[in-house]
Coordinates of C-alpha atoms and ligand atoms in Angstrom, one line a residue:
M1 CA 184.3 276.6 -1.1
D2 CA 181.3 278.5 0.1
S3 CA 178.8 276.1 -1.2
A4 CA 176.0 276.6 1.4
R5 CA 173.8 278.3 -1.2
T6 CA 170.8 277.5 -3.2
E7 CA 172.2 275.9 -6.3
P8 CA 170.6 275.5 -9.7
T9 CA 169.2 272.1 -10.5
N10 CA 170.3 271.9 -14.1
V11 CA 173.9 273.1 -13.5
C12 CA 176.0 274.6 -16.2
H13 CA 179.2 274.9 -14.3
V14 CA 181.7 277.5 -15.4
V15 CA 185.0 278.0 -13.7
A16 CA 186.5 281.5 -13.7
L17 CA 190.2 281.9 -13.1
P18 CA 191.4 285.5 -12.8
Y19 CA 195.1 286.6 -12.8
P20 CA 195.8 287.6 -9.1
G21 CA 195.7 291.4 -9.3
R22 CA 193.0 294.0 -8.7
G23 CA 193.0 295.2 -12.3
H24 CA 192.3 291.6 -13.4
I25 CA 190.0 290.3 -10.7
N26 CA 187.6 293.2 -11.0
P27 CA 186.8 292.8 -14.7
M28 CA 186.7 289.0 -14.3
M29 CA 184.1 289.4 -11.5
S30 CA 182.2 291.9 -13.6
L31 CA 182.0 289.5 -16.5
C32 CA 180.9 286.6 -14.1
K33 CA 178.1 288.8 -12.7
L34 CA 176.9 289.5 -16.2
L35 CA 177.0 285.8 -17.1
A36 CA 175.3 284.8 -13.9
S37 CA 172.5 287.3 -14.2
R38 CA 171.8 286.2 -17.8
Q39 CA 171.3 282.5 -17.1
P40 CA 170.1 281.2 -13.8
E41 CA 171.2 277.7 -14.6
I42 CA 174.8 278.8 -14.8
L43 CA 176.9 278.2 -11.6
I44 CA 180.2 280.0 -11.6
T45 CA 183.1 279.0 -9.4
F46 CA 185.5 281.9 -9.1
V47 CA 188.9 280.5 -8.1
V48 CA 191.4 282.7 -6.3
T49 CA 194.3 282.2 -3.8
E50 CA 193.6 282.1 -0.1
E51 CA 195.0 285.6 0.2
W52 CA 192.7 287.0 -2.4
L53 CA 189.8 285.2 -0.9
G54 CA 190.5 287.2 2.3
F55 CA 190.4 290.5 0.3
I56 CA 187.2 289.8 -1.7
G57 CA 185.4 287.0 0.0
S58 CA 182.9 289.3 1.7
E59 CA 182.1 291.4 -1.4
P60 CA 178.4 291.0 -2.5
K61 CA 177.8 288.6 -5.4
P62 CA 174.8 286.7 -6.7
D63 CA 174.0 283.2 -5.3
N64 CA 175.1 281.4 -8.5
I65 CA 178.7 282.7 -8.1
R66 CA 180.7 281.0 -5.4
F67 CA 184.4 281.2 -4.5
G68 CA 186.9 278.4 -4.9
M69 CA 190.3 278.6 -3.3
I70 CA 193.8 277.4 -4.0
P71 CA 196.7 277.8 -1.5
N72 CA 199.0 280.8 -1.5
V73 CA 201.5 279.4 -3.9
I74 CA 202.6 282.8 -5.2
P75 CA 204.2 285.8 -3.5
S76 CA 201.9 288.0 -1.4
E77 CA 199.9 290.7 -3.1
L78 CA 201.3 293.1 -0.4
G79 CA 204.6 294.0 -1.9
R80 CA 204.3 292.3 -5.3
A81 CA 205.3 295.5 -7.0
K82 CA 208.8 295.0 -5.6
D83 CA 209.5 292.1 -7.9
F84 CA 207.0 292.2 -10.7
S85 CA 209.0 289.7 -12.9
G86 CA 209.2 287.2 -10.0
F87 CA 205.5 287.5 -9.4
L88 CA 204.6 286.9 -13.1
E89 CA 206.9 284.0 -13.2
A90 CA 205.4 282.4 -10.1
V91 CA 201.9 282.9 -11.5
S92 CA 202.9 281.2 -14.7
T93 CA 204.6 278.2 -13.1
K94 CA 203.1 277.6 -9.7
T95 CA 199.3 277.9 -10.1
E96 CA 198.6 275.0 -12.5
A97 CA 199.1 272.1 -10.1
P98 CA 196.9 273.4 -7.3
F99 CA 194.2 274.4 -9.8
E100 CA 194.3 270.8 -11.3
E101 CA 194.0 269.4 -7.8
F102 CA 191.0 271.8 -7.1
L103 CA 189.3 270.8 -10.4
D104 CA 189.7 267.1 -9.6
H105 CA 187.5 267.6 -6.6
V106 CA 184.7 269.9 -7.8
E107 CA 181.2 268.3 -7.6
Y108 CA 179.9 269.4 -11.0
P109 CA 181.5 268.8 -14.4
V110 CA 182.9 272.0 -15.9
I111 CA 181.4 273.2 -19.2
A112 CA 184.0 276.0 -19.7
I113 CA 186.9 277.7 -18.1
V114 CA 187.1 281.5 -18.4
A115 CA 190.7 282.4 -17.7
D116 CA 192.8 285.5 -17.8
T117 CA 195.1 285.4 -20.9
Y118 CA 198.1 286.0 -18.6
L119 CA 197.6 282.5 -17.1
V120 CA 199.7 281.0 -19.8
W121 CA 199.1 277.3 -19.0
V122 CA 195.2 277.4 -19.1
P123 CA 194.5 276.9 -22.9
G124 CA 196.8 273.8 -23.0
F125 CA 195.3 272.5 -19.7
G126 CA 191.8 272.9 -21.1
N127 CA 192.7 270.9 -24.2
R128 CA 194.2 268.1 -22.2
R129 CA 191.1 267.9 -20.0
N130 CA 188.7 268.5 -22.9
I131 CA 187.2 271.6 -21.4
P132 CA 186.7 274.7 -23.7
V133 CA 188.6 277.7 -22.6
A134 CA 187.6 281.4 -23.0
S135 CA 190.6 283.6 -22.8
L136 CA 189.8 286.9 -21.1
W137 CA 192.1 289.8 -22.1
T138 CA 191.7 292.6 -19.6
M139 CA 193.7 295.3 -21.5
S140 CA 192.7 297.0 -24.7
A141 CA 192.2 295.1 -27.9
S142 CA 194.8 297.4 -29.4
V143 CA 197.4 296.3 -26.9
F144 CA 196.5 292.7 -27.6
S145 CA 197.0 293.3 -31.3
I146 CA 200.4 294.8 -30.8
F147 CA 201.6 291.7 -28.9
Y148 CA 199.9 289.4 -31.4
H149 CA 201.6 291.1 -34.3
F150 CA 205.0 291.4 -32.6
N151 CA 206.6 289.8 -35.7
L152 CA 205.6 293.0 -37.7
L153 CA 207.6 295.2 -35.3
E154 CA 210.7 293.0 -35.9
K155 CA 210.0 292.9 -39.6
N156 CA 209.8 296.7 -39.8
G157 CA 213.0 297.2 -37.8
H158 CA 211.2 298.5 -34.8
F159 CA 212.3 295.8 -32.4
P160 CA 214.7 296.0 -30.6
V161 CA 215.0 299.7 -30.9
E162 CA 216.6 302.7 -29.1
L163 CA 213.7 304.8 -28.0
V164 CA 215.6 308.0 -27.3
E165 CA 216.6 308.2 -31.0
R166 CA 213.6 306.7 -32.7
G167 CA 210.6 307.1 -30.4
H168 CA 208.9 309.4 -32.8
E169 CA 208.9 306.9 -35.7
I170 CA 205.5 305.9 -36.7
V171 CA 204.1 302.3 -36.4
D172 CA 201.4 302.1 -39.1
Y173 CA 201.4 298.4 -40.0
I174 CA 199.6 296.7 -37.1
P175 CA 196.3 295.6 -38.6
G176 CA 193.4 297.8 -37.6
L177 CA 195.5 300.0 -35.3
P178 CA 195.6 303.8 -36.0
P179 CA 199.1 305.1 -36.6
T180 CA 201.0 305.3 -33.3
R181 CA 204.5 306.6 -32.4
L182 CA 206.9 303.9 -31.4
E183 CA 207.2 305.5 -27.9
N184 CA 203.5 304.7 -27.4
I185 CA 203.7 301.0 -27.7
P186 CA 203.7 299.0 -24.3
T187 CA 206.7 299.8 -22.2
I188 CA 207.8 296.2 -21.9
F189 CA 209.0 296.4 -25.5
H190 CA 211.5 299.0 -24.5
Q191 CA 212.8 297.5 -21.2
T192 CA 216.3 296.2 -21.1
S193 CA 215.2 292.9 -19.5
K194 CA 213.2 291.0 -22.0
Q195 CA 211.9 288.4 -19.5
N196 CA 208.4 290.0 -19.1
L197 CA 208.1 290.6 -22.8
H198 CA 208.8 286.9 -23.5
R199 CA 206.2 285.9 -21.0
A200 CA 203.6 288.2 -22.4
L201 CA 204.2 287.0 -25.9
E202 CA 204.0 283.4 -24.8
C203 CA 200.6 284.1 -23.1
V204 CA 199.2 285.8 -26.3
G205 CA 200.6 283.0 -28.4
E206 CA 198.8 280.4 -26.3
V207 CA 195.4 282.1 -27.1
S208 CA 195.4 280.1 -30.4
K209 CA 194.7 277.0 -28.3
A210 CA 191.6 278.5 -26.7
H211 CA 188.0 278.4 -27.9
Y212 CA 187.0 282.0 -27.4
L213 CA 188.8 285.3 -27.0
L214 CA 186.9 287.8 -24.8
F215 CA 187.8 291.5 -24.5
T216 CA 186.7 293.7 -21.7
T217 CA 186.6 296.6 -24.1
V218 CA 183.6 297.9 -26.1
Y219 CA 183.5 297.0 -29.8
E220 CA 182.8 300.6 -30.9
L221 CA 186.0 301.9 -29.1
E222 CA 188.3 299.7 -31.1
A223 CA 186.2 298.3 -34.0
Q224 CA 188.9 298.0 -36.6
V225 CA 191.3 296.2 -34.4
I226 CA 188.6 293.8 -33.2
D227 CA 187.4 293.2 -36.8
T228 CA 190.9 292.2 -37.9
L229 CA 191.5 289.9 -35.0
H230 CA 188.1 288.4 -35.7
A231 CA 189.3 287.6 -39.2
E232 CA 192.6 286.1 -37.9
F233 CA 191.3 283.7 -35.3
P234 CA 189.4 280.5 -36.2
F235 CA 187.1 280.9 -33.1
P236 CA 184.8 283.6 -31.8
V237 CA 186.3 286.9 -30.7
Y238 CA 183.8 288.9 -28.5
A239 CA 184.0 292.4 -26.9
I240 CA 181.7 292.3 -23.9
G241 CA 182.6 295.5 -22.2
P242 CA 182.9 297.7 -20.5
A243 CA 183.5 294.9 -18.0
I244 CA 183.0 297.2 -15.0
P245 CA 180.4 297.0 -12.2
Y246 CA 177.8 299.4 -13.8
S247 CA 174.8 297.4 -12.7
Q248 CA 175.8 298.1 -9.1
V249 CA 176.0 301.8 -9.7
L250 CA 172.7 301.8 -11.6
N251 CA 171.0 299.9 -8.8
Q252 CA 172.0 302.1 -5.9
S253 CA 171.8 305.9 -5.5
A254 CA 175.1 307.4 -4.5
S255 CA 174.0 309.1 -1.3
A256 CA 171.6 306.3 -0.3
A257 CA 174.5 305.0 1.8
S258 CA 173.8 306.8 5.0
T259 CA 171.9 310.0 5.6
T260 CA 171.6 309.7 9.3
T261 CA 175.2 309.0 10.5
S262 CA 177.8 311.7 10.8
L263 CA 179.8 312.3 7.6
I264 CA 183.1 310.6 8.5
N265 CA 181.5 307.6 10.1
S266 CA 179.5 306.7 7.0
P267 CA 181.3 304.1 4.8
N268 CA 180.6 306.3 1.8
Y269 CA 181.3 309.6 3.5
Y270 CA 183.1 310.8 0.4
L271 CA 180.0 310.4 -1.7
Q272 CA 178.1 312.6 0.7
W273 CA 180.9 315.1 0.5
L274 CA 180.6 315.0 -3.3
D275 CA 176.9 315.7 -3.0
S276 CA 177.8 319.0 -1.5
Q277 CA 180.1 320.1 -4.3
P278 CA 179.1 322.0 -7.4
A279 CA 178.6 320.1 -10.6
D280 CA 181.7 319.1 -12.6
S281 CA 183.9 320.9 -10.1
V282 CA 185.9 318.0 -8.5
L283 CA 189.1 316.4 -9.8
Y284 CA 189.3 312.8 -8.8
V285 CA 193.0 311.7 -8.4
S286 CA 194.1 308.1 -8.3
L287 CA 197.7 307.1 -9.0
G288 CA 196.9 303.4 -9.5
S289 CA 196.4 300.3 -7.4
F290 CA 199.8 298.6 -8.0
L291 CA 202.9 300.3 -9.2
S292 CA 203.6 303.8 -8.1
V293 CA 205.6 306.8 -9.2
S294 CA 208.8 308.1 -7.5
S295 CA 208.4 309.8 -4.1
T296 CA 209.8 313.0 -5.6
Q297 CA 207.2 312.9 -8.4
I298 CA 204.4 312.2 -5.9
D299 CA 205.5 315.2 -3.8
E300 CA 205.2 317.4 -6.9
I301 CA 201.8 315.9 -7.9
V302 CA 200.3 316.5 -4.4
A303 CA 201.7 320.0 -4.1
G304 CA 200.6 320.8 -7.7
V305 CA 197.1 319.6 -7.2
R306 CA 196.8 321.4 -3.8
N307 CA 198.2 324.7 -5.1
S308 CA 195.9 324.7 -8.1
G309 CA 193.0 325.7 -5.9
V310 CA 190.8 323.1 -7.6
R311 CA 188.5 320.9 -5.5
F312 CA 189.8 317.4 -5.4
L313 CA 189.1 313.9 -4.1
F314 CA 192.5 312.1 -3.7
V315 CA 193.0 308.4 -3.2
A316 CA 196.1 308.2 -0.9
R317 CA 197.5 304.7 -1.1
G318 CA 201.0 303.7 -0.1
E319 CA 203.2 305.0 2.7
H320 CA 204.6 308.0 1.0
L321 CA 201.2 309.4 -0.1
T322 CA 199.7 308.8 3.3
D323 CA 202.5 310.7 5.0
L324 CA 201.9 313.7 2.7
F325 CA 198.4 314.0 3.9
K326 CA 199.4 314.5 7.5
D327 CA 195.9 315.0 8.8
G328 CA 195.0 311.5 7.5
C329 CA 192.0 310.7 5.4
G330 CA 188.8 312.6 5.4
P331 CA 187.8 316.1 4.5
C332 CA 190.5 318.8 4.5
G333 CA 188.6 322.0 4.5
D334 CA 185.5 322.4 2.3
D335 CA 187.0 321.6 -1.0
Q336 CA 189.4 318.7 -0.5
M337 CA 188.8 315.1 0.4
V338 CA 191.4 312.3 0.9
V339 CA 190.4 308.7 1.0
P340 CA 192.4 305.4 1.4
W341 CA 190.2 303.7 -1.2
C342 CA 186.8 304.4 -2.7
D343 CA 184.1 303.0 -4.9
Q344 CA 185.7 304.4 -8.0
L345 CA 183.0 303.9 -10.5
R346 CA 180.4 305.5 -8.2
V347 CA 182.8 308.4 -7.7
L348 CA 183.4 308.8 -11.5
S349 CA 179.6 308.6 -12.1
H350 CA 178.9 311.4 -9.6
S351 CA 177.8 314.7 -11.1
S352 CA 180.3 316.7 -9.1
V353 CA 183.2 315.0 -10.7
G354 CA 184.5 316.9 -13.7
G355 CA 187.9 315.3 -14.3
F356 CA 190.1 312.3 -13.5
W357 CA 193.8 312.2 -13.0
T358 CA 194.6 308.6 -13.9
H359 CA 197.5 306.2 -14.3
C360 CA 195.5 304.8 -17.3
G361 CA 194.9 301.2 -16.0
F362 CA 192.5 299.8 -18.5
N363 CA 189.7 299.3 -16.0
S364 CA 190.0 302.9 -14.8
T365 CA 190.0 304.0 -18.5
L366 CA 186.8 302.1 -19.2
E367 CA 185.2 303.4 -16.0
A368 CA 185.9 307.0 -17.0
L369 CA 184.7 306.5 -20.5
Y370 CA 181.5 304.9 -19.2
A371 CA 181.0 307.8 -16.8
G372 CA 181.8 310.4 -19.4
V373 CA 184.6 312.0 -17.4
P374 CA 187.6 313.7 -19.2
M375 CA 191.0 312.5 -18.1
L376 CA 194.5 313.8 -17.3
T377 CA 196.7 311.0 -18.2
F378 CA 199.8 310.0 -16.2
P379 CA 200.7 306.5 -17.4
I380 CA 203.4 304.4 -15.5
F381 CA 204.1 301.2 -17.3
W382 CA 203.0 298.3 -19.6
D383 CA 199.7 299.0 -21.4
Q384 CA 199.2 302.4 -19.7
V385 CA 201.2 304.3 -22.2
P386 CA 199.2 303.1 -25.2
N387 CA 196.0 303.6 -23.2
S388 CA 197.0 307.2 -22.7
K389 CA 197.6 307.6 -26.4
Q390 CA 194.1 306.3 -27.2
I391 CA 192.5 308.5 -24.6
V392 CA 194.3 311.7 -25.8
E393 CA 194.8 311.1 -29.6
D394 CA 192.1 308.6 -30.7
W395 CA 189.1 309.2 -28.4
K396 CA 190.1 312.8 -27.6
V397 CA 188.8 312.8 -24.1
G398 CA 192.0 313.7 -22.2
W399 CA 195.2 315.6 -21.9
R400 CA 198.7 314.2 -21.1
V401 CA 200.4 315.5 -18.0
K402 CA 203.8 314.8 -19.5
R403 CA 204.4 316.2 -22.9
E404 CA 207.2 313.7 -23.6
T405 CA 205.6 310.2 -23.5
G406 CA 207.5 307.7 -21.4
S407 CA 210.2 310.3 -20.4
D408 CA 211.6 310.0 -16.8
N409 CA 211.6 313.8 -16.5
L410 CA 210.1 315.2 -13.4
V411 CA 206.9 317.2 -13.9
S412 CA 207.1 320.2 -11.5
R413 CA 204.4 321.3 -9.1
E414 CA 204.2 324.6 -11.0
E415 CA 203.5 322.9 -14.3
I416 CA 201.0 320.5 -12.6
S417 CA 199.2 323.3 -10.8
K418 CA 198.8 325.3 -14.1
L419 CA 197.6 322.3 -16.0
V420 CA 195.1 321.2 -13.4
K421 CA 193.6 324.7 -13.2
R422 CA 193.2 324.9 -17.0
F423 CA 191.9 321.3 -17.2
M424 CA 189.2 321.9 -14.7
D425 CA 188.1 325.3 -16.2
S426 CA 184.8 324.3 -17.8
D427 CA 184.5 327.6 -19.7
T428 CA 187.4 327.0 -22.1
D429 CA 186.6 325.8 -25.7
D430 CA 189.0 322.9 -25.3
K431 CA 187.3 321.6 -22.2
K432 CA 183.8 322.1 -23.7
E433 CA 184.9 320.1 -26.8
M434 CA 186.4 317.3 -24.6
R435 CA 183.3 317.1 -22.5
K436 CA 181.2 316.8 -25.6
R437 CA 183.4 313.9 -26.9
A438 CA 183.3 312.3 -23.5
R439 CA 179.5 312.4 -23.5
E440 CA 179.4 310.9 -27.0
I441 CA 181.6 308.0 -25.9
Q442 CA 179.6 307.6 -22.7
E443 CA 176.5 307.3 -24.9
F444 CA 177.9 304.6 -27.1
C445 CA 179.1 302.6 -24.1
Q446 CA 175.6 302.7 -22.8
V447 CA 174.1 301.6 -26.1
A448 CA 176.6 298.7 -26.2
I449 CA 175.2 297.3 -23.0
S450 CA 171.6 298.0 -23.7
E451 CA 169.3 295.4 -25.3
G452 CA 170.5 294.7 -28.9
G453 CA 173.8 296.6 -28.3
S454 CA 177.1 295.0 -29.3
S455 CA 178.3 293.8 -25.9
E456 CA 174.8 292.7 -24.8
T457 CA 174.5 290.6 -28.0
N458 CA 178.0 289.2 -27.7
L459 CA 177.4 288.1 -24.2
E460 CA 174.1 286.4 -25.2
V461 CA 175.8 284.6 -28.1
F462 CA 178.7 283.5 -25.9
V463 CA 176.5 282.2 -23.1
N464 CA 174.2 280.3 -25.4
D465 CA 177.2 278.9 -27.2
I466 CA 178.9 277.5 -24.1
I467 CA 175.6 276.1 -22.8
S468 CA 174.6 274.5 -26.1
K469 CA 178.1 273.0 -26.6
S470 CA 177.9 271.5 -23.1
F471 CA 174.6 269.8 -24.0
S472 CA 175.9 268.4 -27.2
Y473 CA 179.1 267.3 -25.4
K474 CA 176.9 265.6 -22.7
S475 CA 174.7 263.8 -25.2
T476 CA 177.6 262.4 -27.3
Ligands
UPG1 O1 190.2 303.8 -4.8 C1 190.1 303.0 -5.7 C2 191.1 302.8 -6.7 C3 190.9 301.8 -7.6 N1 189.7 301.1 -7.7 C4 189.5 300.0 -8.7 O2 190.6 299.3 -8.9 C5 190.7 298.9 -10.3 C6 192.1 299.3 -10.8 O3 192.2 298.7 -12.1 P1 193.0 299.5 -13.2 O4 192.6 300.9 -13.4 O5 193.0 298.7 -14.5 O6 194.5 299.6 -12.6 P2 195.5 298.5 -12.1 O7 195.1 297.8 -10.9 O8 196.9 299.2 -12.1 O9 195.5 297.4 -13.4 C7 196.4 296.5 -13.8 O10 195.6 295.7 -14.8 C8 195.0 296.5 -15.8 C9 194.1 295.5 -16.6 O11 194.9 294.4 -17.1 C10 196.1 297.1 -16.7 O12 195.5 297.9 -17.7 C11 197.0 298.0 -15.8 O13 198.1 298.5 -16.5 C12 197.6 297.1 -14.6 O14 198.4 297.9 -13.8 C13 189.6 299.6 -11.0 O15 188.5 298.7 -11.2 C14 189.1 300.7 -10.0 O16 187.8 301.0 -10.1 C15 188.7 301.3 -6.7 O17 187.7 300.7 -6.8 N2 189.0 302.2 -5.8

């Protein structure tokens, strides 16, 4: 534990336990930073595996957040996509014992555990140890509601179901959820193996043993769903999002990184490259941080984007993608940039970026909404398909790359090239309308995090609640 820090005297010690994956660790850390900045007497111990500590241990964080570590009891992050079920199973069954051991040795009593909902054992553990648990759901509230109301799918004859024949049937009975086609519910409902589905349902079921349910979404994005969940749970349900690192972006100007070093040697060279591009002209392409699409489809995407003639910033991760960009990372001519990884929120917030090709991970979705950037959606699995539906049909800030949701059909380079060109043409009425909607949503995301806004208020109430309960607990 990196405890050589100035620690608050009147310690309200919160332990944060993220699910070990980038799309879960990032929003948990964003939430912790918000909590830590709100109350200096809060001390947060952010517990990760040794491997994850190696990945994130040097990232900047406030003094009242410190890392705690458990051994590498789960398969390595590098290659976890090869056996997703095995990974989920190991996280569910192997992390409790080392965490308990860790907790037995922390120096301050713990007033609350904030844990990812996918850590199935935590609510029961909290009850046994008499520690309140806040369950953090890092996907959309709508996806939570679909899992939570799984019995309604069964009752309406929509589970199990043959998608090819019935994918276009409408699901209009999940409380608060706008009507959605069956093919747009999370992909694990359609998979032949039901192991992951059972695990996910178990995780959502365990939430009833928690004391709070926190969403990384913004209330105004999914108000009806959140209202109905609010009415169904006996404890507080708070949307505190977007749980993304917006304060870091607000606090640093994009090109402040380096103005004197040569472009490629600067850590944020791609931001400087963006500075030299016309407003709204660049398509940012990221195919996701975890699961990838087939090599053949990647070939088509890269060729299609290149042939479109549109300026782009491409995140090339994974062997196949890296091979396709033979010249390696860096600028390719004046109007193309390839990077191995980037500060995504800062990229999306840059005025030169006018579109985002996304796999629809929920953090990426929130980041694009916050930055007001229209999206081309290319979902791969789990919640990404319903996220794409929300982006395109409910919020109207994006277009689908595949016309057939969830189909395995290859999208050709010709189709992609045409689509990308049309999508990045800011003169069309469609694009103007989408930009307008994107700006409206951007505005209400910003209102939500401003003083008196929904997320800001929810955070305040949540923090005060856990602190006041800890005092009443200490005094009894
Ligand atoms: O070059 C990059 C690429 C990504 N990111 C960040 O990595 C995170 C990726 O998160 P997300 O967009 O949610 O994608 P995944 O990592 O694929 O997220 C997993 O977790 C999400 C939240 O539970 C789910 O919505 C997804 O389906 C699941 O795959 C985001 O914060 C990005 O800003 C970067 O900072 N730089």
